[in-house]
Short mmCIF file of C-alpha atoms and ligand atoms in Angstrom, two decimals:
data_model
loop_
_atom_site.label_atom_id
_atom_site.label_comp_id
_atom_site.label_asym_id
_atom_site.label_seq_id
_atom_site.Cartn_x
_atom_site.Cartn_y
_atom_site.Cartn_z
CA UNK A 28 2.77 30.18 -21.58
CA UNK A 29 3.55 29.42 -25.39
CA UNK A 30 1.44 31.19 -27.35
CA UNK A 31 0.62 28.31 -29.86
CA UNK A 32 -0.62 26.22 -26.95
CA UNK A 33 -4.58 27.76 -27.41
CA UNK A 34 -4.49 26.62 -30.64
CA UNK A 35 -2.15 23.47 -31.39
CA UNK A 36 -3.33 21.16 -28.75
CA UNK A 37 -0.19 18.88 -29.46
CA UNK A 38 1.95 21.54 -27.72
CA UNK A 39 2.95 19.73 -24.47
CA UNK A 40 5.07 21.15 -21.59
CA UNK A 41 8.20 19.45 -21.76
CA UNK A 42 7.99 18.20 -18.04
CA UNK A 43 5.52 15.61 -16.47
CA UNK A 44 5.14 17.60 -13.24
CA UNK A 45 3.99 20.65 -15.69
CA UNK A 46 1.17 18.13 -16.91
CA UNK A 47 -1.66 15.40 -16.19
CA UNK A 48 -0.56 12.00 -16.91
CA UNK A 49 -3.33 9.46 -15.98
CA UNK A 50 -3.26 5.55 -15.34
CA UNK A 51 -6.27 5.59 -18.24
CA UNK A 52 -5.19 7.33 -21.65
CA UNK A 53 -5.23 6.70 -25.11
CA UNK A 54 -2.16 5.13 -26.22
CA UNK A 55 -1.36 1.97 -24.06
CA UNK A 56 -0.61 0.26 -27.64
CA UNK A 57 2.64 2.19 -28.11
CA UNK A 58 3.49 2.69 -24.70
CA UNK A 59 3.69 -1.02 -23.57
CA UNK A 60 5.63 -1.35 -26.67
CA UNK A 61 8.11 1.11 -25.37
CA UNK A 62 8.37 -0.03 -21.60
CA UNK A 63 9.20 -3.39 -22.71
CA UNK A 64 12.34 -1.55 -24.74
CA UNK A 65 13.05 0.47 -21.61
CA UNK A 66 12.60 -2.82 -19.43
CA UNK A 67 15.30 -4.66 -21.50
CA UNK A 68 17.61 -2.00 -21.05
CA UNK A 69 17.17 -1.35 -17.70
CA UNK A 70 17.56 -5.51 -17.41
CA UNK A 71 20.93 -4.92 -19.40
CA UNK A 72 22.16 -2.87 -16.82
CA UNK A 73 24.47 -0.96 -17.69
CA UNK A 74 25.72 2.57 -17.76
CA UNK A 75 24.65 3.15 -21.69
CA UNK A 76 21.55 0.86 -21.36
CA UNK A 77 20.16 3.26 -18.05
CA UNK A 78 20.19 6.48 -20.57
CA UNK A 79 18.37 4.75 -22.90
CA UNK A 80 15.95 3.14 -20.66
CA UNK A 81 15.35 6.76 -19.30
CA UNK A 82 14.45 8.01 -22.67
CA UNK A 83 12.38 5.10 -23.68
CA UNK A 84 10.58 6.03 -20.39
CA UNK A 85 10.36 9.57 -20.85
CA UNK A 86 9.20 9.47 -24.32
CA UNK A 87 6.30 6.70 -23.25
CA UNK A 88 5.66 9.49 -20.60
CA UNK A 89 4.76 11.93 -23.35
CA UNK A 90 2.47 9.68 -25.23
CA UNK A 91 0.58 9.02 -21.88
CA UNK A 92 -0.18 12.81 -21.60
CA UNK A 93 -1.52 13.07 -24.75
CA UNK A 94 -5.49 13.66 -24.91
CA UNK A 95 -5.76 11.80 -27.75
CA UNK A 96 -4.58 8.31 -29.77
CA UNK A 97 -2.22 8.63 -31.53
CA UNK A 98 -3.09 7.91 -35.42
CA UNK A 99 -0.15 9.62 -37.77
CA UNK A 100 3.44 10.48 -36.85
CA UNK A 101 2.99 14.12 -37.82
CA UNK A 102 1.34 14.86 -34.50
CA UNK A 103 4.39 13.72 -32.98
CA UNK A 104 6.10 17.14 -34.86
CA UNK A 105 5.79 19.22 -31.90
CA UNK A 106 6.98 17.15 -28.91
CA UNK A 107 9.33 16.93 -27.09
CA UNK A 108 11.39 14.02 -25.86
CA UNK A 109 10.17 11.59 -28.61
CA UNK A 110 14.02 10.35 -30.21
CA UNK A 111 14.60 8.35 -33.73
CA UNK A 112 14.62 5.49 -32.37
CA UNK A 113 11.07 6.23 -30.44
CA UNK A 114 10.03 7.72 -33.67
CA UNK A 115 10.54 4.29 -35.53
CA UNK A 116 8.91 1.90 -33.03
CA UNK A 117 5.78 4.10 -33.52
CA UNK A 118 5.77 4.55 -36.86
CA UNK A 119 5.69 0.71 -37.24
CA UNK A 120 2.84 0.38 -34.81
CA UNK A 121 1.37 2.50 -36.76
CA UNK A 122 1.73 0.66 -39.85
CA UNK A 123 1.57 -3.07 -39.09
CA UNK A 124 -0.12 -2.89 -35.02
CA UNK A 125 3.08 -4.05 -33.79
CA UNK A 126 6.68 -3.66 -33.48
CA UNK A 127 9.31 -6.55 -34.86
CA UNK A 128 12.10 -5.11 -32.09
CA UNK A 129 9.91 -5.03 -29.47
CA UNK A 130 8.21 -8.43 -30.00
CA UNK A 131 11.98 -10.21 -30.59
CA UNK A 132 13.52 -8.57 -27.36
CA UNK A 133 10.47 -10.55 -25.67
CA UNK A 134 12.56 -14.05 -25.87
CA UNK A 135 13.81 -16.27 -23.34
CA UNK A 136 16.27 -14.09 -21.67
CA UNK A 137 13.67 -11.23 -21.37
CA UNK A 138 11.16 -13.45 -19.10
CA UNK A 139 13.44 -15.03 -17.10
CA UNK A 140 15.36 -11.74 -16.47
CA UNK A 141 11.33 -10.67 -15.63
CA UNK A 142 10.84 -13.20 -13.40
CA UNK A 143 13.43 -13.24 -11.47
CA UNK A 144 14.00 -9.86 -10.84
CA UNK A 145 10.24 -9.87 -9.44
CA UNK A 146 11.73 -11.78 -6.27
CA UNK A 147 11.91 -9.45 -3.13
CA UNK A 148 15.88 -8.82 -3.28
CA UNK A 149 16.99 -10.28 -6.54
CA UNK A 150 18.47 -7.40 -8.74
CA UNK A 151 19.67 -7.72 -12.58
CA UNK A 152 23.15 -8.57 -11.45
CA UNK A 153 22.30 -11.73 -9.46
CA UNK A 154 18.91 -12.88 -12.35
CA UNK A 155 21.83 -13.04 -14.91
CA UNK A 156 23.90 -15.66 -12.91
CA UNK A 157 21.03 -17.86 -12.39
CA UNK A 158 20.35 -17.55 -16.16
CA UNK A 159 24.14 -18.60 -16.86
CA UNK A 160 23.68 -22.01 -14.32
CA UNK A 161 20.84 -22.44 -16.97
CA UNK A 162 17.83 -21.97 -14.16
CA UNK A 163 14.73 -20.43 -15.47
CA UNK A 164 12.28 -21.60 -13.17
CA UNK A 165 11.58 -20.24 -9.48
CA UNK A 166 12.02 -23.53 -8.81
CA UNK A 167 15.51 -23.39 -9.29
CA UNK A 168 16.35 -21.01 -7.81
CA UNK A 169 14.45 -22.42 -4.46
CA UNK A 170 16.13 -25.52 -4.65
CA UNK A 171 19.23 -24.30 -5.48
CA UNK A 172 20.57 -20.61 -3.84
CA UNK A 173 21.60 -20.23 -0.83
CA UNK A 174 21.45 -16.47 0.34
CA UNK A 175 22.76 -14.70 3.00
CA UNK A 176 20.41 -11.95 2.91
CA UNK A 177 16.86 -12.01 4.62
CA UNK A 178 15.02 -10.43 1.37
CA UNK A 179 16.22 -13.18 -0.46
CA UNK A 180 15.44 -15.88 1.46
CA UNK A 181 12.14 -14.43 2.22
CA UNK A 182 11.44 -13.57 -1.22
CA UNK A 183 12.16 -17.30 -2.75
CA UNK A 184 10.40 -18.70 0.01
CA UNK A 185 6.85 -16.69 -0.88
CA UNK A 186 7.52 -16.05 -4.32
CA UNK A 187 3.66 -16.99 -4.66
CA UNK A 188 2.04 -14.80 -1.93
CA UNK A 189 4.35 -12.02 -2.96
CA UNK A 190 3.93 -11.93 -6.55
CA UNK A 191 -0.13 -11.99 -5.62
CA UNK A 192 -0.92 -8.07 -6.61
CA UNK A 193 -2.21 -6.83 -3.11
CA UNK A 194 -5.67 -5.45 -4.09
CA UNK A 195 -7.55 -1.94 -2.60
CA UNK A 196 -8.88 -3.63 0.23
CA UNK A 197 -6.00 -5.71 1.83
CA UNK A 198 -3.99 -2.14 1.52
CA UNK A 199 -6.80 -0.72 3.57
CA UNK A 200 -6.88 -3.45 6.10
CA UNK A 201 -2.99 -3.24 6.26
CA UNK A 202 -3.41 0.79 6.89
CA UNK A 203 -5.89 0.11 9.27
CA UNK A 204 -4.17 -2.51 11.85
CA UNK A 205 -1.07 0.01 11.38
CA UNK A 206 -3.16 2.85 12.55
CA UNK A 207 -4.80 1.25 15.52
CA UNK A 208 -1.23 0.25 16.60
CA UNK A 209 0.26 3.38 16.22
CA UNK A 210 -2.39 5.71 17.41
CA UNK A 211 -2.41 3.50 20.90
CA UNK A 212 1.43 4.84 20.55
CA UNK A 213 1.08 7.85 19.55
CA UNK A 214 -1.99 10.25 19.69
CA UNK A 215 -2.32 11.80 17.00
CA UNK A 216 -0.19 10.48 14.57
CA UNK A 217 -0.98 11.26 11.01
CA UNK A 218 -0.91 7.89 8.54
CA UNK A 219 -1.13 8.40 5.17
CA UNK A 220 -0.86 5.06 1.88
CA UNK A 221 1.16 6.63 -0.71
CA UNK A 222 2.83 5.19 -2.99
CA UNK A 223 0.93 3.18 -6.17
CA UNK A 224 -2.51 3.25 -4.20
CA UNK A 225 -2.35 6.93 -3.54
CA UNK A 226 -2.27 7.47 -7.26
CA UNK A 227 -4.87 5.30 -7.83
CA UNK A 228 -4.02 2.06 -8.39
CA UNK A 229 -6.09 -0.55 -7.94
CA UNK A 230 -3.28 -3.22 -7.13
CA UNK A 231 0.23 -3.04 -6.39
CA UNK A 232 3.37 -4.97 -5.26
CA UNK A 233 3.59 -3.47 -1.60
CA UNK A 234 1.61 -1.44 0.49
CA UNK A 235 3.35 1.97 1.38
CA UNK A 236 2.43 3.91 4.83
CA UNK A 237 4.35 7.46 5.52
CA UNK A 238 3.73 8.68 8.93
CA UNK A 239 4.46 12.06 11.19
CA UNK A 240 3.03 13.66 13.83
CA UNK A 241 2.06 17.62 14.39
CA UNK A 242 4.40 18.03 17.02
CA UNK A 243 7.75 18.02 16.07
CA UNK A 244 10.01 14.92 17.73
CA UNK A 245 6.75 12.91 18.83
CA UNK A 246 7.50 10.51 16.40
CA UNK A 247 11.19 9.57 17.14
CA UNK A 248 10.57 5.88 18.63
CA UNK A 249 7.69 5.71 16.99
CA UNK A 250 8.66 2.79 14.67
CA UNK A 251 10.53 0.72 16.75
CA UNK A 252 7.49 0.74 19.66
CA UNK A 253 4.78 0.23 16.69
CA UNK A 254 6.88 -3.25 15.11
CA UNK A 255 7.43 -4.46 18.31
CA UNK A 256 3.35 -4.36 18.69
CA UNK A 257 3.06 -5.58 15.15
CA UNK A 258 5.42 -8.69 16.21
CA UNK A 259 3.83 -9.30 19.55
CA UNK A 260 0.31 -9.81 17.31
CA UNK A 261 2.55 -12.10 15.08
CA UNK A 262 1.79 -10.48 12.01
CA UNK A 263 5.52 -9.66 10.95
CA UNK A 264 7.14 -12.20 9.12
CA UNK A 265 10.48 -10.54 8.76
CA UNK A 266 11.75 -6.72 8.29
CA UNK A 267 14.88 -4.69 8.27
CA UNK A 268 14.61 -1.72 10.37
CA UNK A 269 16.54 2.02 8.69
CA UNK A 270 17.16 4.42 11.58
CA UNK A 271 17.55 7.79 10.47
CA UNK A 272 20.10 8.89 8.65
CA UNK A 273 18.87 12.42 7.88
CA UNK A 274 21.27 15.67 8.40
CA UNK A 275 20.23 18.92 7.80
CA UNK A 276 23.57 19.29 4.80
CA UNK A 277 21.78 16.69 3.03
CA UNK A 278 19.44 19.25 1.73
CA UNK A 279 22.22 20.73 -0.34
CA UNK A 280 24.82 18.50 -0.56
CA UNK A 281 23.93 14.75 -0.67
CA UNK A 282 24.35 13.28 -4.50
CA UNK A 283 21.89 10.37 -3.45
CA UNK A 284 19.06 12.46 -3.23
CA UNK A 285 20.04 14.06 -6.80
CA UNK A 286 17.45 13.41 -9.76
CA UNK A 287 18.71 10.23 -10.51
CA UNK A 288 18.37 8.68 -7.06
CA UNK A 289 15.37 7.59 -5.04
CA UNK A 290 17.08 7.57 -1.85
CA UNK A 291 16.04 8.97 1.46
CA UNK A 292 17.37 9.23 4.80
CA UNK A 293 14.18 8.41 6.58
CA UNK A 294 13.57 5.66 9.47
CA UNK A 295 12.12 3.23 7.86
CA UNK A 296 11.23 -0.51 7.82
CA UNK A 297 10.70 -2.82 4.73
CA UNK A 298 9.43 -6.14 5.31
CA UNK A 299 7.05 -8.63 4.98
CA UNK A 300 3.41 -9.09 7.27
CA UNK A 301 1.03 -11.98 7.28
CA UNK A 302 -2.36 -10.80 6.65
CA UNK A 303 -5.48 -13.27 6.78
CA UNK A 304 -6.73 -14.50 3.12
CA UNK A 305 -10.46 -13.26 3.84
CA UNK A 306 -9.80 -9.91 4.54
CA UNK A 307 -10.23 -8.63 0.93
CA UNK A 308 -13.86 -9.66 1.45
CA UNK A 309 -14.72 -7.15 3.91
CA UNK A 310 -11.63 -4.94 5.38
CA UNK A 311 -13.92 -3.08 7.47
CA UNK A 312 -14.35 -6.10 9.81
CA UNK A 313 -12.28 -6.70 12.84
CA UNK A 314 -9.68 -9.65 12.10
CA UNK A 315 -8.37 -9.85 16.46
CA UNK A 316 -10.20 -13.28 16.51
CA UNK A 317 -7.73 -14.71 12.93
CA UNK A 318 -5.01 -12.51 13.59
CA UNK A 319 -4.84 -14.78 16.48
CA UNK A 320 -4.87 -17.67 14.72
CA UNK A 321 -2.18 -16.51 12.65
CA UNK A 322 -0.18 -15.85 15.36
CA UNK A 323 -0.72 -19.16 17.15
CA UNK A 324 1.04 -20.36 13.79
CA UNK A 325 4.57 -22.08 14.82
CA UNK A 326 6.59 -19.12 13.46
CA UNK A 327 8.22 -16.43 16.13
CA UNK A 328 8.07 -13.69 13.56
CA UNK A 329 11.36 -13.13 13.25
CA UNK A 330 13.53 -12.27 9.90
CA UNK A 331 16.75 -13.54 11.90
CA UNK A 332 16.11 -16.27 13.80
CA UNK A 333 16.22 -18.71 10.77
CA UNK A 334 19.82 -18.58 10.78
CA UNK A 335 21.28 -15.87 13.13
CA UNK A 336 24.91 -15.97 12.02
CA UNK A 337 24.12 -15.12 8.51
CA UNK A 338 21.23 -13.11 8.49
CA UNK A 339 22.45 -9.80 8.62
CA UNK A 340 25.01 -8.05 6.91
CA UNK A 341 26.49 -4.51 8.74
CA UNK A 342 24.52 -2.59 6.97
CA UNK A 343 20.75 -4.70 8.01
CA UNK A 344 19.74 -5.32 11.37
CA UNK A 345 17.70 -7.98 12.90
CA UNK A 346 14.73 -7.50 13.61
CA UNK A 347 14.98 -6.88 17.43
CA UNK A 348 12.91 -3.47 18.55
CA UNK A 349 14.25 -3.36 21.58
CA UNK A 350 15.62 -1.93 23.86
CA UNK A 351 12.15 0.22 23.81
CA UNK A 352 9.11 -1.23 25.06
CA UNK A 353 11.55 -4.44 26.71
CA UNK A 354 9.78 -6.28 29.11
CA UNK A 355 11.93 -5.51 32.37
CA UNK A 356 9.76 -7.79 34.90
CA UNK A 357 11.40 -10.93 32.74
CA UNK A 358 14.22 -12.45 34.56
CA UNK A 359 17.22 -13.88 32.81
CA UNK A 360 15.63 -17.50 33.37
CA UNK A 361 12.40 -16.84 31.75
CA UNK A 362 14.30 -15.00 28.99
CA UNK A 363 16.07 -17.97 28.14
CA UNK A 364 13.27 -20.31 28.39
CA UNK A 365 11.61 -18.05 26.39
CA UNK A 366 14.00 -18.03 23.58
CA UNK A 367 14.49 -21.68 23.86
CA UNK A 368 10.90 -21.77 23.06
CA UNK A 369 11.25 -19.83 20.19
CA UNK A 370 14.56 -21.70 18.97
CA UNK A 371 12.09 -24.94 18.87
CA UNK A 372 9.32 -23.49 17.01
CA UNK A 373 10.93 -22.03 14.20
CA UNK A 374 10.55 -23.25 10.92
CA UNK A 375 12.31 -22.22 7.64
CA UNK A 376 10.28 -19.56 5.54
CA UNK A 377 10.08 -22.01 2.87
CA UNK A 378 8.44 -24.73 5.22
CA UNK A 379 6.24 -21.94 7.07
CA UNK A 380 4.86 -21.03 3.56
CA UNK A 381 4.38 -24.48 2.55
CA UNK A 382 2.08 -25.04 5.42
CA UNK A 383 -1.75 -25.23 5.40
CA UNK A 384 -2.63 -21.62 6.21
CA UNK A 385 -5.25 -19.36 6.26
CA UNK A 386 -2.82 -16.15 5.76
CA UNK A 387 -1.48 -14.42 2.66
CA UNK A 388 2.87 -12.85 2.92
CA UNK A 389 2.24 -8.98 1.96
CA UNK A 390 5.29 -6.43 1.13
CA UNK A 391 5.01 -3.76 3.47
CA UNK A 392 7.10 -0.07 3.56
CA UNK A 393 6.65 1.91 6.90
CA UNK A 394 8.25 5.31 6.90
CA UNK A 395 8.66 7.84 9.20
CA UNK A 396 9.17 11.76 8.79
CA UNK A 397 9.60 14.33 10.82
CA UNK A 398 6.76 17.04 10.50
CA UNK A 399 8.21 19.76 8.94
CA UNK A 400 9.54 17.57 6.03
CA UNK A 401 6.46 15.78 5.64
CA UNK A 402 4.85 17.24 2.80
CA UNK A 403 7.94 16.90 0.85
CA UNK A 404 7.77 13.48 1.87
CA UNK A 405 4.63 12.86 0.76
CA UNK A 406 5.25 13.80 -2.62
CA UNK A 407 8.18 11.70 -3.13
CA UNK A 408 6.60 8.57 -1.64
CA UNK A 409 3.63 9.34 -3.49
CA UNK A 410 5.94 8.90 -6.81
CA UNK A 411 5.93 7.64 -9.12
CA UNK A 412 9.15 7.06 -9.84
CA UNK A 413 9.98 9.14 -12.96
CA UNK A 414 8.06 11.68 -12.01
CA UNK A 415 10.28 12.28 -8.96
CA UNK A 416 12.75 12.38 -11.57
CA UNK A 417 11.16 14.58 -13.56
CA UNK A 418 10.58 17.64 -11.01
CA UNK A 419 13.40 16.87 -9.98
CA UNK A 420 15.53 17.32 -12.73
CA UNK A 421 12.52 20.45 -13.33
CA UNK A 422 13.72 21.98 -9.97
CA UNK A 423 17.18 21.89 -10.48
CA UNK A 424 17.58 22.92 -13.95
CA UNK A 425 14.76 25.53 -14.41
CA UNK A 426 14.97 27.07 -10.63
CA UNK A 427 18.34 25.95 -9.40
CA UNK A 428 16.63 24.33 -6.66
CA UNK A 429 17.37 21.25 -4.87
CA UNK A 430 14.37 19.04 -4.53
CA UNK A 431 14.41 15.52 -2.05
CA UNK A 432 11.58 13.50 -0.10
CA UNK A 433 13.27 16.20 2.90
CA UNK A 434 12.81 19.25 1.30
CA UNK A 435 12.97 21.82 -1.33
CA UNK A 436 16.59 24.13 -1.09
CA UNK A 437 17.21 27.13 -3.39
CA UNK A 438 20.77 27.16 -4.36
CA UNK A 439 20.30 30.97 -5.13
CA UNK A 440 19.26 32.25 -2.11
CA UNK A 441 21.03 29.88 0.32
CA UNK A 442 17.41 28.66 1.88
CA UNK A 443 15.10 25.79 2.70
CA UNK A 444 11.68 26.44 1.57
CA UNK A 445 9.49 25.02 4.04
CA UNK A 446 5.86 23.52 2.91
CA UNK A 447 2.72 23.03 4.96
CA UNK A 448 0.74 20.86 2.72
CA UNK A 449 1.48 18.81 -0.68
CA UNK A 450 -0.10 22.03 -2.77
CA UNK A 451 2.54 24.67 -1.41
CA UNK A 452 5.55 22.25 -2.49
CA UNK A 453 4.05 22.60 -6.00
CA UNK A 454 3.74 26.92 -5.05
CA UNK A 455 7.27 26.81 -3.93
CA UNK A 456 8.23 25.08 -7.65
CA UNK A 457 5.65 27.65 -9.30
CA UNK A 458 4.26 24.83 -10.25
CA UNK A 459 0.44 24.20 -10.93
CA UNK A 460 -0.92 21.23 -8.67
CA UNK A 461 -0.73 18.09 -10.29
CA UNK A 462 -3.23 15.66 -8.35
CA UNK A 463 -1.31 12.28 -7.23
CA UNK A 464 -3.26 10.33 -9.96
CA UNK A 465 -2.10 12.62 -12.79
CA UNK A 466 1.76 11.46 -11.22
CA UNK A 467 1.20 7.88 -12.73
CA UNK A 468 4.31 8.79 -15.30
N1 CTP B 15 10.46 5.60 -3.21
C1 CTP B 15 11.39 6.45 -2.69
N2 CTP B 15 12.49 5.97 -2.03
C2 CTP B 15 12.65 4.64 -1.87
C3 CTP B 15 11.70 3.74 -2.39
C4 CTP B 15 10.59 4.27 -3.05
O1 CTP B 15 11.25 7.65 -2.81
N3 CTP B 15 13.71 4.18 -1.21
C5 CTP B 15 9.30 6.15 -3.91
C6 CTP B 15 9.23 5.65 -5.33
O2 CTP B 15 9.72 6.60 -6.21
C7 CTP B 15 7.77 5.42 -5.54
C8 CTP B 15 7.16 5.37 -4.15
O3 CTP B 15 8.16 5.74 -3.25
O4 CTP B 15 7.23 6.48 -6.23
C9 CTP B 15 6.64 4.01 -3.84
O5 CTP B 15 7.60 3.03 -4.19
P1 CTP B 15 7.21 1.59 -4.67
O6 CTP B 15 6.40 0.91 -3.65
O7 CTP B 15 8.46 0.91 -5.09
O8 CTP B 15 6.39 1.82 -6.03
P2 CTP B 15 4.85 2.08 -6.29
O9 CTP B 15 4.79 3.26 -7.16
O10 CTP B 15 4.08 2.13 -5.02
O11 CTP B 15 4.46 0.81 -7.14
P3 CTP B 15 3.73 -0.51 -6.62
O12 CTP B 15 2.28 -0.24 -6.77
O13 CTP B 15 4.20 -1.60 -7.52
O14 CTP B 15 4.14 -0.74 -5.22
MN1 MN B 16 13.93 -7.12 -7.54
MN1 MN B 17 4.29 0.60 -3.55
MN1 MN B 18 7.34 0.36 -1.67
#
C-alpha cells in the first residue's frame, strides 16, 4: 500500500513473507559475500555474534528480492534492513568485485569451523574443541572422538555419504518407499517433501517428509508401525524417535516456538536410511530386488546396538518401535537366539561404511501432524528458516498473533485460527500467497 511503490520500484515491503524471494536472482555476488559474514558469526556463537548474524541474513534477504543487480549504492536509499556495516561490504563490491573482510574471515578457522560443523551432530561448541587439540581434518576427528551420542558417531562414521548433496531423484525414491510403507499402514495418509526440495531445490542435505491423515487421530502410531517396516526392509541405519510433545497451551504460551526458535512438538524421527547408489538413475523403478541386498548386508539396522550402554542419553531413545507391531508368536528362546544373532553381526558404523557396498547413508526427517495443524505445519517445514522467522516476527508484531508449525493464535481475541490449506494460513495473516519457492530467504 505505499503510494511510491507504482513508481519507485526499489520500494520493498519490509518483510520476506510480504515478498518473492527466489533461489535465482540478481545479486548472488553480494549476497555470498554477506552469508559468509553471517556464517562466521553464527560460528562465533555467541549472544552478540547471533544479532549480527541475523542482520547480515536479513539484509542478504533484501538484496535477494530485488528485481534487479545491484550497480550503485543509491538504490540501496530506500530499503530497509540494509545497516552500515552491510552498507560498506557492498559498497566495496561495488568498487573493487570483492570484499577485504569477507575474503580474510575465510582463513583457517573459518573452514575448519565449516567442516566440522557439517557432521550430523557436531555444533559450534564441540568444532571449536577439536580446533584447540589442533585437528582439522575429518580424519581426526574419526580417529580420535569418542561420542556418546548416536548422531555423532553416525555422522563421523559417513561423513562421505552424508556430505554427498542428495539430488531430486533419490528424494523422490526416498518419498516413494515411505509412501508405499505407510499407505499399507495407513489408507489414506497424506505425504508431502517439504523442506529445501519443496522450494525448489535441486539438492539438499536431508530429505524432509511431513505426514497426516484426513481423519483426525488416524495417524497416532503411525510412525512407530511405519520404522518398524522401514527396519524390517533394513533400510534404517539408525534414528531417534520424538513422541509428541504437543499441548494445546503451547499455542500461546510456549517461548520455543517464539520467532527465534524452530522448535516443534511434533512426533518425529531423524535419522539416517541406506538407499541403493543406482537409484538416482531411474527412481521410478522398483528397488525390492537391491533393497534386499542391502538388507542382507551384516548390519541389524540399529542406532543402539553398537554400544547399548552409551547410546542414549534420557532425552533419545533407541531405536526400538515396539511394543506396536511386536511379533507375539516369538517365544522367549527364539527372541534370544534372535538377538544373539544380531549381537554377532553387528559391525561398527565406521566398519559398515568402510565396506564394499552398493548403498549410499541419506539424512532423513519423518514428521507427523495431526490434521487440523497440518497446514500450519506445512508451512513451517516448508521453511526456510528465516523466513519462519520472518512471519513470524510479521505475525506477532504487526497482528499480535502467535504463529508456530501448530498453529496461528490471536492474542487479541483469545482464538486459534484454524487453516484448511497452506493459502488460508497466508488469509488468516492477510497476507498475499507467497509460493514455497519465493520462501528461499
Ligand atoms: N524446521 C523446523 N523445525 C525443526 C527443524 C527444521 O521447523 N526442528 C524447518 C526449518 O526451518 C526448515 C525446514 O524445516 O525450513 C527444513 O529443515 P532443514 O532440513 O534443516 O533445512 P532445508 O531448508 O530443507 O535445507 P536442506 O536442503 O539443506 O535440507
Ligand atoms: Mn551440525
Ligand atoms: Mn531439508
Ligand atoms: Mn531436515
Amino acid at each position: 500500500g505505499n503510494e511510491n511503490s507504482g513508481r519507485n520500484p526499489l520500494i520493498l515491503p519490509e518483510y520476506a513473507c510480504q515478498r518473492a524471494t527466489c533461489l535465482k536472482h540478481f545479486n548472488h555476488k553480494f549476497t555470498k559475500a554477506l552469508e559468509i559474514l553471517q556464517k562466521h558469526a553464527e560460528l562465533r556463537d555467541n549472544e552478540r555474534d547471533s544479532s549480527r548474524a541475523l542482520a547480515f541474513r536479513r539484509a542478504s534477504c533484501v538484496l535477494k528480492s530485488l528485481p534487479f543487480p545491484l550497480t550503485s549504492m543509491s538504490q540501496l536509499k530506500n530499503l530497509t534492513n540494509i545497516g552500515d556495516h552491510c552498507k560498506r561490504v557492498i559498497q566495496e563490491i561495488l568498487e573493487d568485485g570483492e570484499c577485504r573482510e569477507v575474503n580474510e574471515l575465510q582463513d583457517d578457522w573459518f573452514q575448519k569451523m565449516v567442516v566440522f560443523t557439517n557432521i550430523f551432530g557436531i555444533g559450534s561448541a564441540t568444532a571449536k574443541k577439536w580446533i584447540e587439540k589442533g585437528w582439522s581434518t575429518i580424519k581426526e576427528a574419526q580417529e580420535g572422538y569418542i561420542s556418546s551420542d548416536w548422531r555423532v558417531r553416525w555422522g563421523l562414521a559417513f561423513h562421505t555419504d552424508l556430505n554427498t548433496p542428495v539430488n531430486l531423484q533419490e528424494a523422490q525414491y526416498i518419498q516413494q518407499i515411505v509412501r508405499k510403507e505407510a499407505e499399507t499402514i495407513l489408507p489414506g495418509i497424506i505425504l508431502q517433501i517439504t523442506g529445501g526440495f519443496r522450494r525448489g531445490k535441486e539438492e539438499g542435505h536431508d530429505v524432509d517428509i511431513l505426514m497426516t491423515h484426513p481423519e483426525e487421530g488416524k495417524e497416532v502410531g503411525l510412525l512407530a508401525r511405519l520404522l518398524q517396516r522401514l527396519q524390517n526392509k533394513g533400510i534404517i541405519l539408525c534414528g531417534n524417535l520424538e513422541k509428541s510433545t504437543y499441548s494445546d497451551e503451547m499455542l500461546t504460551l510456549d517461548s520455543k516456538l517464539s520467532a527465534k526458535g524452530q522448535l516443534d512438538h511434533f512426533e518425529k524421527w531423524l535419522g539416517i536410511i541406506k538407499i541403493p547408489h543406482s537409484c538416482s538413475e531411474n527412481p521410478a523403478m522398483d528397488y525390492s530386488g537391491s533393497l534386499s541386498i542391502i538388507s542382507s548386508c551384516v548390519h541389524k539396522g540399529t542406532g543402539c546396538s553398537v554400544d547399548n550402554s552409551t547410546c542414549c542419553t534420557a532425552s533419545e531413545q533407541p531405536l526400538n518401535y515396539q511394543p506396536l507391531n511386536l511379533d507375539e508368536s516369538l517365544d522367549l528362546e527364539s527372541k534370544a537366539k534372535k538377538q544373539k544373532l544380531g549381537t554377532e553381526n553387528e559391525i561398527s558404523p565406521m566398519e559398515l561404511a568402510k565396506l564394499d557396498r552398493n548403498w549410499i547413508a541419506r539424512r532423513v526427517d519423518l514428521i507427523v501432524s495431526p490434521y487440523d495443524q497440518y497446514f500450519y505445519a506445512l508451512v513451517g517445514w516448508t521453511g526456510n528458516k528465516q523466513f519462519n522467522r520472518d512471519i513470524r516476527t510479521y505475525a506477532q508484531r504487526e497482528l499480535g498473533m502467535k504463529l508456530s508449525s501448530h498453529g496461528l493464535y490471536d492474542l487479541n481475541k483469545n482464538c486459534a485460527l484454524p487453516a484448511r490449506s497452506e493459502k488460508e494460513v497466508f488469509q488468516n495473516m492477510k497476507l498475499q500467497y507467497i509460493e514455497p519457492w519465493e520462501r528461499n530467504c
